[in-house]
Amino acid sequence: MSADETANDEYDEPLFFQVMQYAARTDRDVVGMVSGNPDWEPPAALRDGLREYADADPPQLQYPASEGLRYLREEIAARRNVDASRIVVTNGTGEANYLAMARAMERDAGREFLLTDPVYPYYPGKATMLGGTATKVPVLESGAPDVAAMREAASPETAAVLVNTPNNPTGAVYDRETVESLLEIAEENDALLLVDEVYDHFDFSGEFESALTLDSDRVVVTTGFSKSMAITGFRVGYAVFPNHLVEAAKTRHMLVNVATTRPGQVAVHRALEETPTEYYEETRGMLRERIASFTDALDAAGATYTTPKGAFYVMARFEDFPGTIANVERLIDEAGVAGMPGEAFGEAYDDWIRFALVTPRADEAAERLADYFA
Amino acid sequence: MSADETANDEYDEPLFFQVMQYAARTDRDVVGMVSGNPDWEPPAALRDGLREYADADPPQLQYPASEGLRYLREEIAARRNVDASRIVVTNGTGEANYLAMARAMERDAGREFLLTDPVYPYYPGKATMLGGTATKVPVLESGAPDVAAMREAASPETAAVLVNTPNNPTGAVYDRETVESLLEIAEENDALLLVDEVYDHFDFSGEFESALTLDSDRVVVTTGFSKSMAITGFRVGYAVFPNHLVEAAKTRHMLVNVATTRPGQVAVHRALEETPTEYYEETRGMLRERIASFTDALDAAGATYTTPKGAFYVMARFEDFPGTIANVERLIDEAGVAGMPGEAFGEAYDDWIRFALVTPRADEAAERLADYFA
């Protein structure tokens, strides 16, 4: 057994903020492609919802139900075809993942999280904070999980298999067969399958299918509105738990946060109700164009790169320029482009640098990279 | 050693929501005095801040700094006369308390939280969730902590002394000597002193002094804007840690919540900057009047009661009518008044019922109680 949660104070802070601060401190013009902060407009109805809320009567400014506003949970439930009682509205997908991971540990059926490498760095951070361990299994060349290697790595110590699809940072979209296999691995080891689907609105492949459709009492799906509505600062997400796991998750949510911010919930609900599908289609269209022109420029720079099937990140590899934090800082200073070091995501992609396509200047960034590496 | 955090899934959900739901389900008219939800107006500048934010450019809608918006932390720091680096802006005072309690456990210097009885029920809930234990020491007749008994109860197993002043539910405001004594107890047992000051703007005694003035590296002060600005639903609070404890608290905050909601932070900052002290004075004046007329009516009802020196709760005791949840539900059904059962706060006040003065109908409620108990 590993040490308990609160005995671990050595968990690492993810590097995102550190890199962004470095980029902000430099004097030169830098194209920022570090964090997954959308630069596009949120749905108009979201702004309307917030504006109207600013004039709400005092009772509307007070605690929402701890598990989330009833009408928001019902709207989500109808869209996701699940019972509203299974939903906890959280302080972003970040808290949803925390609740799901804590729930996996509380089952007392293992303390290990089985992750992919590369991995979203918050997952191992949360695992360690919760007193668990993180085992990272390198993905296949395609970016898809190596199911055979994950099966090999799994054991009764495995508390949960935790994956993210569409994937940050690889851009892979896991096909249904893969996710079913991951569920089997969870079943074989009395573990949960946690699937973070926060990029669910950014599937360019047409292959994405939510793990909710597996209809399994071992699956927890987490997601949020940060990316799909371009509001990472609002902090509204949710988790869908199986019935037998949801009550304790709601209690933890209450004890940690009391409730999720109400202005955000109200605005998101309004946007869910009124935003036409064209909004999401247009965003995807814009991102497709950015991906195409950024990767064209990377071709010109002689770089190797991933073409995302989902999410909005491109991983690029430049000859003799591994994805260390030192090199990323060099790129900021010398090329005027800020990315995330591949080493922040594990070892499998530590030669790579991740670029978030959240700027209209992605082309310019690619040209700068081409010049720099010429 | 007690079990670790995630092995505990038996922690209790505080009763607030349960009682409010019961009151909401009944057909008859009920005066709601359960939860500490202010019914008065927030500062006008808060609404202005939120309205303006609804039109902010996309970058302003994205992740704030994890530890809180710099300008909000600086504004708080200036007002509290502490270094901004010691401040973490949290998802309400609830998260601030969670971070402080987790930090106390992480010091590996005991796993017990020394609390008062009566106690704000989230504290023992959080203690158990974190894998700690809760020891409750009955307060004095005045509502002040029984310092001698707390000293007696403290031991090297004590991770923190955790108190709340101005106090919910007793209405006591702890004098400086008392808080200094509690700090001594913490020092004698290598523990922290955690002081939840969320009612700091509701001191009717003139005796309240923040524990920040103790200037001790063992003191963590938590508070928020939920009560002072009448916005419990916004979820904006903060903790002030000593320098040597703040970094790990920031990391936990990042790993659990990523950041605190930005619309709320922006609105609170605007309100801090522009709200005249008269706003807070007027609120206190209104509450003084409510306290006076509610307790007058309780006199008429022959009840024993507490007259709050701070916060906005009155505890009342009716003959042969202990503060059980069953009796509180009877009062809802038969008298049309909803309070909180004293037993929800521990054993010391389990004969009492707490009434939150968050309704203009407090007088009417008192008359209903007088009729019911006549």
XYZ file of C-alpha atoms in Angstrom:
748
model
C 0.000 0.000 0.000
C 1.293 3.429 -0.817
C 1.156 6.312 1.602
C -2.111 8.090 2.088
C -3.185 11.237 0.315
C -2.158 13.828 2.765
C 1.249 12.350 3.430
C 2.253 13.320 -0.106
C 3.205 16.917 -0.452
C 5.715 16.363 -3.208
C 3.269 16.225 -6.080
C 4.320 18.308 -9.017
C 2.597 21.356 -10.256
C 1.873 21.015 -13.979
C 4.207 23.126 -16.081
C 1.604 25.057 -18.048
C 1.624 28.131 -15.899
C 5.400 28.138 -15.601
C 5.880 28.180 -19.368
C 3.208 30.817 -19.874
C 4.802 33.010 -17.234
C 8.169 32.618 -18.925
C 6.630 33.672 -22.236
C 4.909 36.645 -20.611
C 8.158 37.893 -19.085
C 10.099 38.099 -22.324
C 10.387 41.407 -24.143
C 9.963 40.115 -27.670
C 6.742 39.356 -29.473
C 5.762 35.732 -28.795
C 3.033 33.700 -30.450
C 1.463 31.897 -27.497
C 0.584 28.250 -28.193
C 1.107 26.843 -24.718
C -2.191 26.389 -22.969
C -5.482 25.136 -24.378
C -7.146 28.516 -24.037
C -9.506 29.023 -26.970
C -9.124 32.411 -28.656
C -12.493 32.296 -30.386
C -15.857 33.713 -29.362
C -18.071 31.873 -26.904
C -21.690 31.269 -27.929
C -23.627 34.541 -28.002
C -26.241 33.041 -25.689
C -23.579 32.490 -23.063
C -22.903 36.203 -22.928
C -26.660 36.850 -22.841
C -27.053 34.456 -19.945
C -24.330 36.119 -17.936
C -25.580 39.617 -18.707
C -29.088 38.725 -17.603
C -27.776 37.051 -14.469
C -26.037 40.280 -13.469
C -29.529 41.658 -12.799
C -30.956 38.601 -11.053
C -32.757 38.893 -7.729
C -30.750 38.130 -4.572
C -32.078 34.556 -4.121
C -30.677 33.703 -7.567
C -27.233 34.799 -6.396
C -27.126 32.246 -3.570
C -25.956 28.630 -3.317
C -27.183 26.480 -6.159
C -27.899 22.849 -5.316
C -24.559 21.311 -4.466
C -24.702 18.746 -7.272
C -25.604 21.471 -9.780
C -28.643 23.471 -10.836
C -31.474 21.033 -11.461
C -32.373 22.481 -14.863
C -28.755 22.374 -16.013
C -28.403 18.738 -14.938
C -31.650 17.877 -16.697
C -30.531 19.601 -19.882
C -27.253 17.684 -19.797
C -29.049 14.433 -18.978
C -31.376 14.800 -21.954
C -28.473 15.457 -24.297
C -26.357 12.614 -22.964
C -29.248 10.182 -22.597
C -28.491 9.406 -18.971
C -30.432 9.883 -15.775
C -29.869 13.335 -14.240
C -29.220 11.696 -10.863
C -25.913 10.383 -12.225
C -24.563 13.884 -12.977
C -22.445 16.095 -10.718
C -21.761 19.597 -12.034
C -18.180 20.452 -11.120
C -15.657 23.273 -11.042
C -14.540 22.405 -14.566
C -13.428 19.052 -15.911
C -10.484 19.318 -13.529
C -12.671 18.790 -10.485
C -14.676 16.131 -12.329
C -11.460 14.150 -12.842
C -10.469 14.675 -9.218
C -13.823 13.319 -8.026
C -13.660 10.339 -10.369
C -10.103 9.478 -9.335
C -10.905 9.849 -5.628
C -13.911 7.575 -6.115
C -11.708 4.976 -7.792
C -9.354 5.018 -4.804
C -12.207 4.836 -2.308
C -13.365 1.501 -3.715
C -10.328 0.057 -1.954
C -9.601 -2.086 -4.988
C -6.138 -0.870 -5.855
C -4.263 2.417 -5.717
C -2.695 2.555 -9.174
C -3.887 4.649 -12.098
C -3.106 3.170 -15.461
C -2.391 6.020 -17.863
C -1.022 6.519 -21.333
C 2.337 8.065 -22.138
C 2.125 10.852 -23.275
C -0.331 11.871 -20.605
C -2.153 15.028 -19.606
C 0.099 15.990 -16.688
C -2.706 16.748 -14.252
C -3.559 13.019 -14.085
C -0.332 11.788 -12.476
C -0.359 14.920 -10.303
C -3.832 14.093 -9.008
C -2.927 10.417 -8.591
C -0.001 11.266 -6.341
C -1.998 13.844 -4.422
C -4.629 11.201 -3.707
C -2.005 8.828 -2.384
C -2.051 6.656 -5.482
C 0.539 5.784 -8.080
C 0.658 6.454 -11.803
C 1.745 3.875 -14.361
C 2.201 5.225 -17.856
C 2.088 2.932 -20.874
C 3.500 4.319 -24.143
C 0.895 4.749 -26.871
C 1.182 3.241 -30.330
C 2.725 5.204 -33.192
C -0.828 6.238 -34.159
C -1.356 7.840 -30.769
C -3.918 5.173 -29.844
C -3.488 3.337 -26.532
C -1.421 0.157 -26.720
C -4.171 -2.093 -25.448
C -1.993 -5.197 -25.234
C 0.662 -3.376 -23.214
C -1.970 -1.828 -20.961
C -3.509 -5.248 -20.339
C -0.044 -6.492 -19.469
C 0.543 -3.599 -17.081
C -2.831 -3.898 -15.339
C -3.145 -5.815 -12.084
C -5.406 -6.056 -9.063
C -3.511 -2.973 -7.831
C -5.106 -0.997 -10.669
C -7.779 1.322 -9.294
C -8.670 2.807 -12.653
C -7.693 3.026 -16.275
C -7.811 6.729 -17.094
C -7.757 7.985 -20.666
C -8.605 11.104 -22.594
C -10.248 11.044 -26.017
C -10.131 13.048 -28.262
C -6.630 13.153 -26.884
C -4.478 15.934 -25.587
C -1.658 16.012 -26.652
C -1.586 13.403 -29.445
C -4.794 14.379 -31.248
C -5.825 10.723 -31.426
C -9.509 9.798 -31.304
C -9.903 6.354 -29.770
C -12.179 4.044 -31.714
C -14.965 2.175 -29.980
C -13.173 -1.150 -30.049
C -10.221 0.363 -28.199
C -12.404 1.864 -25.496
C -14.273 -1.453 -25.143
C -10.940 -3.203 -24.687
C -9.956 -0.715 -21.995
C -13.234 -1.453 -20.241
C -12.443 -5.177 -20.390
C -9.084 -4.491 -18.773
C -10.883 -2.581 -16.029
C -13.352 -5.449 -15.587
C -10.613 -8.070 -15.445
C -8.906 -6.172 -12.616
C -11.897 -4.908 -10.637
C -11.031 -1.352 -11.670
C -12.937 1.594 -13.104
C -12.588 3.102 -16.559
C -12.420 6.888 -16.396
C -12.775 8.672 -19.725
C -12.097 12.392 -19.964
C -13.990 13.614 -23.017
C -13.474 17.349 -22.630
C -12.589 17.610 -26.341
C -15.759 15.796 -27.387
C -16.849 18.724 -29.589
C -13.529 18.678 -31.453
C -13.685 15.449 -33.423
C -12.500 15.891 -37.004
C -12.539 12.170 -37.740
C -16.202 11.380 -37.248
C -15.064 8.361 -35.222
C -15.569 9.695 -31.725
C -18.181 7.941 -29.638
C -18.716 8.738 -25.973
C -17.893 6.014 -23.455
C -21.340 6.685 -21.998
C -22.709 4.518 -24.782
C -20.910 1.528 -23.247
C -23.562 1.709 -20.544
C -21.287 0.125 -17.958
C -21.399 0.487 -14.204
C -17.606 0.724 -14.228
C -17.377 3.773 -16.497
C -17.152 7.394 -15.344
C -17.195 10.031 -18.077
C -15.926 13.529 -17.364
C -16.197 16.582 -19.560
C -16.971 20.274 -19.458
C -17.786 23.433 -21.314
C -14.368 25.059 -21.057
C -13.284 24.071 -24.551
C -16.574 23.595 -26.390
C -17.827 27.040 -25.323
C -14.394 28.698 -25.197
C -14.670 29.586 -21.510
C -11.828 27.890 -19.650
C -12.039 30.622 -17.008
C -15.650 29.917 -16.071
C -14.992 26.513 -14.484
C -18.086 24.540 -15.365
C -17.797 20.850 -16.103
C -19.452 17.632 -15.044
C -18.971 13.966 -14.336
C -21.406 11.179 -15.141
C -21.028 8.402 -12.590
C -22.680 4.993 -12.484
C -25.545 4.994 -9.968
C -23.658 3.053 -7.315
C -20.761 5.542 -7.275
C -22.494 8.878 -7.585
C -23.618 9.571 -4.015
C -20.145 9.535 -2.495
C -18.864 11.703 -5.344
C -21.577 14.254 -4.610
C -20.608 14.262 -0.950
C -16.938 14.833 -1.745
C -17.905 17.627 -4.131
C -19.948 19.227 -1.343
C -17.178 18.871 1.223
C -14.478 20.290 -1.070
C -16.325 22.993 -2.983
C -19.852 23.223 -1.518
C -21.151 23.906 -5.034
C -20.049 25.009 -8.483
C -20.257 28.692 -9.334
C -23.801 29.688 -10.197
C -23.176 32.534 -12.703
C -21.238 30.035 -14.806
C -23.912 27.371 -14.536
C -26.642 29.817 -15.527
C -24.678 31.107 -18.521
C -23.785 27.605 -19.696
C -27.393 26.480 -19.417
C -28.541 29.382 -21.540
C -25.878 28.580 -24.130
C -26.801 24.891 -24.162
C -30.421 25.765 -24.824
C -29.917 28.399 -27.497
C -26.687 27.692 -29.352
C -27.211 26.248 -32.837
C -25.012 23.343 -33.949
C -23.505 25.711 -36.522
C -21.528 27.350 -33.734
C -19.635 24.127 -33.072
C -19.326 23.330 -36.783
C -17.809 26.710 -37.504
C -15.273 26.286 -34.726
C -14.280 22.891 -36.100
C -14.011 24.364 -39.582
C -11.726 27.116 -38.375
C -9.565 24.623 -36.520
C -9.323 22.349 -39.568
C -7.952 25.305 -41.511
C -5.475 26.154 -38.789
C -4.311 22.552 -38.621
C -3.849 22.418 -42.395
C -1.853 25.595 -42.692
C 0.208 25.011 -39.544
C 1.180 21.512 -40.645
C 1.941 22.771 -44.174
C 4.383 25.218 -42.677
C 5.867 22.485 -40.498
C 6.398 20.443 -43.653
C 8.285 23.386 -45.075
C 10.339 23.457 -41.864
C 11.239 19.810 -42.330
C 9.606 18.851 -39.042
C 7.847 15.631 -38.188
C 4.387 16.241 -36.732
C 1.058 14.728 -35.752
C -2.115 15.632 -37.626
C -4.847 15.703 -34.989
C -8.013 13.701 -35.546
C -9.436 15.531 -32.564
C -8.734 18.268 -30.006
C -6.585 21.195 -31.148
C -2.946 20.374 -30.554
C -0.153 19.536 -32.974
C 2.935 17.727 -31.745
C 6.054 18.566 -33.740
C 9.562 17.144 -33.662
C 12.565 19.109 -34.875
C 15.887 17.447 -35.574
C 18.327 17.522 -32.656
C 15.953 19.673 -30.640
C 14.265 17.518 -27.972
C 11.128 18.769 -26.204
C 12.756 19.911 -23.005
C 11.714 22.916 -21.017
C 15.112 24.472 -21.792
C 14.473 24.130 -25.527
C 10.960 25.486 -25.206
C 12.376 28.534 -23.432
C 14.948 28.877 -26.225
C 12.132 28.835 -28.794
C 10.355 31.579 -26.880
C 13.475 33.737 -26.728
C 14.947 32.993 -30.125
C 11.996 32.184 -32.377
C 9.148 33.996 -30.658
C 6.949 30.896 -30.427
C 5.774 29.374 -27.149
C 4.800 25.693 -27.011
C 4.710 23.022 -24.337
C 7.697 20.715 -23.870
C 6.907 17.121 -24.783
C 8.690 16.003 -21.643
C 5.864 17.563 -19.647
C 3.650 14.763 -20.969
C 5.936 11.829 -20.196
C 8.766 10.069 -21.910
C 7.188 8.705 -25.074
C 7.000 12.131 -26.691
C 9.893 13.823 -24.939
C 11.450 14.618 -28.314
C 8.368 16.587 -29.286
C 6.887 19.995 -28.622
C 3.148 20.568 -28.405
C 1.565 23.567 -30.089
C -1.991 24.594 -29.209
C -3.847 26.013 -32.201
C -5.512 28.718 -30.173
C -4.242 31.725 -32.023
C -5.017 33.240 -35.413
C -1.246 33.604 -35.716
C -0.568 29.867 -35.970
C 0.673 30.370 -39.558
C 3.045 33.066 -38.467
C 4.317 30.817 -35.691
C 4.958 28.029 -38.166
C 6.890 30.428 -40.403
C 8.965 31.560 -37.469
C 9.723 27.923 -36.663
C 10.651 27.268 -40.308
C 13.014 30.248 -40.277
C 14.518 29.236 -36.969
C 15.203 25.660 -37.991
C 16.285 26.557 -41.554
C -2.889 6.228 12.656
C -6.338 6.485 11.223
C -7.194 5.236 7.778
C -6.164 7.379 4.843
C -8.384 9.846 3.068
C -9.689 7.796 0.248
C -10.465 4.767 2.377
C -13.214 6.804 4.048
C -16.391 6.919 2.072
C -18.653 7.132 5.086
C -18.314 10.829 5.705
C -21.607 12.534 6.270
C -23.190 15.023 4.008
C -24.126 18.129 5.981
C -27.842 18.367 6.632
C -28.437 21.829 5.183
C -29.623 20.712 1.805
C -31.763 17.945 3.265
C -33.687 20.341 5.502
C -34.101 22.893 2.723
C -35.402 20.227 0.386
C -37.882 19.103 3.035
C -39.089 22.682 3.439
C -39.389 23.110 -0.315
C -41.525 19.988 -0.671
C -44.198 21.032 1.784
C -47.411 22.630 0.518
C -47.765 25.245 3.214
C -46.085 28.633 3.367
C -42.774 28.281 5.199
C -40.456 31.037 6.401
C -37.042 29.717 5.419
C -34.342 30.280 8.039
C -32.198 27.228 7.362
C -29.175 28.154 5.323
C -26.952 31.196 5.594
C -28.107 32.591 2.259
C -28.305 36.369 2.496
C -31.545 37.805 1.142
C -30.190 41.321 0.739
C -28.713 43.094 -2.260
C -25.077 42.567 -3.245
C -22.956 45.682 -3.784
C -24.055 47.524 -6.924
C -20.484 47.428 -8.233
C -20.571 43.648 -8.130
C -23.440 43.621 -10.592
C -21.608 46.212 -12.711
C -18.508 44.049 -12.749
C -20.406 40.989 -13.886
C -22.366 42.910 -16.521
C -19.196 44.370 -17.977
C -17.497 40.969 -17.921
C -20.304 39.547 -20.055
C -18.871 41.637 -22.905
C -15.197 40.913 -22.266
C -12.900 39.776 -25.060
C -12.236 36.025 -25.392
C -8.833 36.099 -23.635
C -10.553 37.488 -20.538
C -12.857 34.466 -20.488
C -9.989 31.992 -20.162
C -8.129 30.484 -17.197
C -7.131 33.047 -14.621
C -3.886 32.404 -12.777
C -4.475 29.288 -10.715
C -3.842 31.031 -7.404
C -6.232 33.843 -8.354
C -6.224 36.967 -10.507
C -3.143 38.975 -9.623
C -5.019 42.242 -9.177
C -7.611 40.608 -6.932
C -4.891 39.061 -4.769
C -3.117 42.410 -4.567
C -6.311 44.191 -3.583
C -6.936 41.625 -0.849
C -3.299 41.781 0.268
C -3.429 45.555 0.646
C -6.616 45.370 2.700
C -5.367 42.553 4.916
C -1.839 43.900 5.229
C -0.213 40.660 4.124
C 1.985 39.754 1.189
C -0.036 38.768 -1.887
C 2.116 35.658 -2.283
C 0.441 34.199 0.825
C -3.051 34.343 -0.710
C -4.856 31.597 -2.624
C -8.205 32.590 -4.129
C -10.535 29.627 -3.719
C -13.914 28.269 -4.724
C -15.504 29.909 -1.690
C -14.464 29.641 1.939
C -15.378 25.958 1.697
C -12.428 25.196 -0.534
C -10.205 27.490 1.539
C -11.004 25.377 4.619
C -10.407 22.167 2.671
C -6.968 23.405 1.559
C -6.043 24.547 5.056
C -7.129 21.260 6.624
C -5.316 19.195 3.995
C -2.195 21.253 4.609
C -2.454 20.593 8.340
C -2.614 16.843 7.674
C 0.276 16.955 5.216
C 2.622 18.265 7.889
C 2.554 14.722 9.273
C 2.268 16.119 12.777
C -0.991 14.542 13.869
C -4.285 13.641 12.249
C -6.782 15.106 14.687
C -8.740 18.321 14.273
C -9.642 19.994 17.523
C -13.032 21.647 17.079
C -15.676 23.287 19.214
C -19.069 21.813 19.983
C -21.315 23.179 18.516
C -19.410 23.057 15.250
C -20.038 24.052 11.666
C -20.785 20.554 10.331
C -18.586 20.810 7.256
C -15.475 20.745 9.492
C -15.877 17.208 10.862
C -17.056 16.116 7.408
C -13.877 17.423 5.816
C -11.732 15.981 8.615
C -13.097 12.500 8.023
C -12.845 12.854 4.251
C -9.174 13.750 4.644
C -8.539 10.668 6.744
C -8.384 12.610 9.979
C -10.434 12.580 13.142
C -12.558 15.277 14.753
C -12.554 16.000 18.466
C -15.231 18.410 19.622
C -14.890 20.334 22.861
C -18.081 21.918 24.250
C -17.991 25.702 24.343
C -18.610 27.782 27.448
C -22.078 29.080 28.262
C -21.076 32.340 26.530
C -20.389 30.481 23.299
C -16.658 31.175 23.618
C -14.253 28.245 23.299
C -13.414 26.513 26.570
C -9.702 27.146 26.318
C -8.794 25.057 29.359
C -10.758 22.071 28.084
C -9.281 22.448 24.599
C -5.773 22.560 26.071
C -6.620 19.395 27.984
C -7.908 17.702 24.827
C -4.951 18.688 22.647
C -2.071 16.285 22.123
C 0.740 15.602 19.665
C -1.957 13.881 17.594
C -3.571 17.293 17.036
C -2.958 18.468 13.470
C -4.879 21.706 13.863
C -7.159 23.683 16.105
C -9.953 24.874 13.840
C -12.358 27.585 14.919
C -14.797 30.007 13.371
C -15.229 33.576 14.586
C -17.615 35.397 14.418
C -19.205 32.044 15.093
C -21.834 30.073 13.293
C -24.005 28.929 15.045
C -23.478 30.509 18.469
C -22.984 34.126 17.381
C -19.965 34.420 19.671
C -17.088 36.705 18.693
C -13.860 35.366 20.169
C -11.757 37.977 21.924
C -8.102 38.359 21.131
C -6.937 36.697 24.317
C -8.927 33.581 23.477
C -7.494 33.331 19.980
C -3.976 33.874 21.376
C -4.581 31.027 23.806
C -5.709 28.778 20.973
C -2.498 29.631 19.138
C -0.516 28.667 22.247
C -2.290 25.321 22.296
C -1.337 24.835 18.655
C 2.264 25.791 19.413
C 2.465 23.440 22.393
C 1.374 20.529 20.191
C 3.153 21.314 16.932
C -0.218 21.981 15.311
C -1.699 24.743 13.154
C -4.409 27.207 14.112
C -7.010 27.520 11.368
C -9.427 30.422 11.761
C -12.465 30.677 9.511
C -13.462 34.338 9.495
C -16.146 34.258 6.819
C -18.446 36.369 9.046
C -15.755 39.003 9.565
C -18.038 41.748 8.211
C -20.777 40.828 10.672
C -19.328 41.878 14.003
C -21.859 43.716 16.159
C -19.627 43.728 19.224
C -16.697 45.767 17.954
C -14.470 43.079 19.502
C -13.566 41.102 16.409
C -9.927 41.114 15.411
C -8.599 38.955 12.601
C -6.174 36.195 13.543
C -3.940 37.586 10.792
C -2.838 40.211 13.299
C -1.229 37.431 15.364
C 1.387 37.320 12.621
C 2.210 33.689 13.321
C 3.624 31.112 10.938
C 1.190 28.594 12.407
C -1.985 30.513 11.556
C -4.075 30.060 8.420
C -7.011 32.436 8.004
C -9.851 31.578 5.634
C -12.686 33.791 4.533
C -14.692 34.772 1.494
C -17.147 37.133 -0.112
C -20.183 34.844 0.037
C -21.642 36.482 3.116
C -20.139 39.975 3.057
C -21.286 40.573 -0.531
C -24.404 38.378 -0.320
C -23.263 36.044 -3.099
C -23.019 32.527 -1.685
C -23.604 31.156 -5.190
C -20.575 32.850 -6.746
C -17.993 30.767 -4.875
C -15.178 33.212 -4.297
C -13.158 33.003 -1.105
C -9.544 32.910 -0.080
C -7.033 31.535 2.365
C -4.023 33.355 3.765
C -1.278 30.857 4.533
C 2.073 31.411 6.212
C 4.849 31.550 3.604
C 6.182 28.079 4.350
C 2.774 26.442 3.788
C 1.405 28.334 0.817
C 3.123 26.637 -2.120
C 1.735 23.175 -1.446
C -1.704 24.665 -0.886
C -1.515 26.359 -4.287
C -0.545 23.060 -5.887
C -3.466 21.229 -4.304
C -5.796 24.012 -5.419
C -4.481 23.622 -8.964
C -4.797 19.849 -8.947
C -8.335 19.870 -7.548
C -9.906 22.888 -9.233
C -7.323 24.263 -11.708
C -8.515 27.781 -10.824
C -11.399 29.673 -9.253
C -14.132 30.957 -11.522
C -13.054 34.136 -13.269
C -16.423 35.915 -13.677
C -16.802 35.739 -9.904
C -13.265 36.981 -9.280
C -13.726 39.915 -11.650
C -17.050 40.911 -10.104
C -15.700 40.629 -6.556
C -12.665 42.714 -7.444
C -14.858 45.464 -8.846
C -17.010 45.380 -5.721
C -13.956 45.514 -3.443
C -12.675 48.570 -5.249
C -15.902 50.529 -5.455
C -18.139 49.566 -2.560
C -18.341 52.215 0.154
C -18.156 51.109 3.798
C -21.763 52.278 4.144
C -22.865 49.158 2.290
C -21.523 46.940 5.036
C -22.743 49.270 7.785
C -26.250 49.250 6.393
C -26.291 45.479 6.256
C -25.173 45.288 9.860
C -27.812 47.833 10.836
C -30.542 45.805 9.171
C -29.342 42.637 10.880
C -29.256 44.340 14.274
C -32.906 45.239 13.811
C -33.792 41.711 12.761
C -31.969 40.288 15.756
C -33.759 42.674 18.113
C -37.243 41.994 16.851
C -36.720 38.240 16.431
C -35.401 37.848 19.964
C -38.205 40.052 21.320
C -40.697 37.681 19.788
C -38.779 34.711 21.180
C -39.073 36.327 24.602
C -42.779 36.481 24.063
C -42.693 32.784 23.136
C -40.956 31.996 26.405
C -37.927 30.596 24.585
C -34.318 30.700 25.692
C -32.073 32.095 22.985
C -28.634 33.434 22.095
C -28.161 37.076 21.113
C -25.456 37.047 18.451
C -22.447 39.302 18.847
C -21.557 38.394 15.291
C -22.767 36.471 12.231
C -26.528 36.262 11.669
C -27.865 33.241 13.487
C -29.995 32.969 16.596
C -30.075 29.709 18.537
C -33.369 29.155 20.367
C -34.460 26.503 22.839
C -38.095 25.640 23.396
C -39.250 23.651 26.387
C -39.518 19.903 25.772
C -38.709 20.369 22.127
C -35.097 19.278 21.465
C -33.338 20.315 18.271
C -33.715 17.076 16.398
C -34.290 16.791 12.696
C -37.716 15.277 13.448
C -38.695 18.330 15.478
C -37.374 20.680 12.817
C -39.540 18.903 10.263
C -42.498 19.207 12.647
C -41.881 22.956 12.867
C -41.872 23.183 9.097
C -45.133 21.271 8.784
C -46.956 22.595 11.824
C -45.591 26.110 12.385
C -44.385 27.066 8.909
C -40.878 27.957 10.075
C -37.735 26.170 8.870
C -34.601 26.195 11.035
C -31.588 23.958 11.431
C -31.616 21.257 14.116
C -29.087 21.932 16.864
C -28.053 18.282 16.722
C -26.571 18.995 13.284
C -23.902 21.045 15.072
C -22.945 18.505 17.727
C -24.168 17.565 21.153
C -23.653 20.720 23.194
C -26.562 22.502 21.545
C -28.692 19.530 20.591
C -31.597 21.007 22.540
C -31.502 24.098 20.359
C -32.657 25.125 16.899
C -30.725 27.586 14.767
C -32.532 30.306 12.856
C -30.733 32.235 10.114
C -31.871 35.860 9.945
C -31.853 35.919 6.183
C -35.442 36.822 5.567
C -37.457 40.004 6.017
C -40.076 37.697 7.531
C -38.060 36.880 10.648
C -40.656 38.697 12.784
C -43.441 36.686 11.261
C -41.497 33.516 11.900
C -41.039 34.461 15.536
C -44.775 35.114 15.868
C -45.526 31.727 14.337
C -43.170 30.127 16.827
C -44.812 32.026 19.688
C -48.260 30.821 18.550
C -47.041 27.270 18.101
C -45.456 27.033 21.521
C -48.222 28.992 23.307
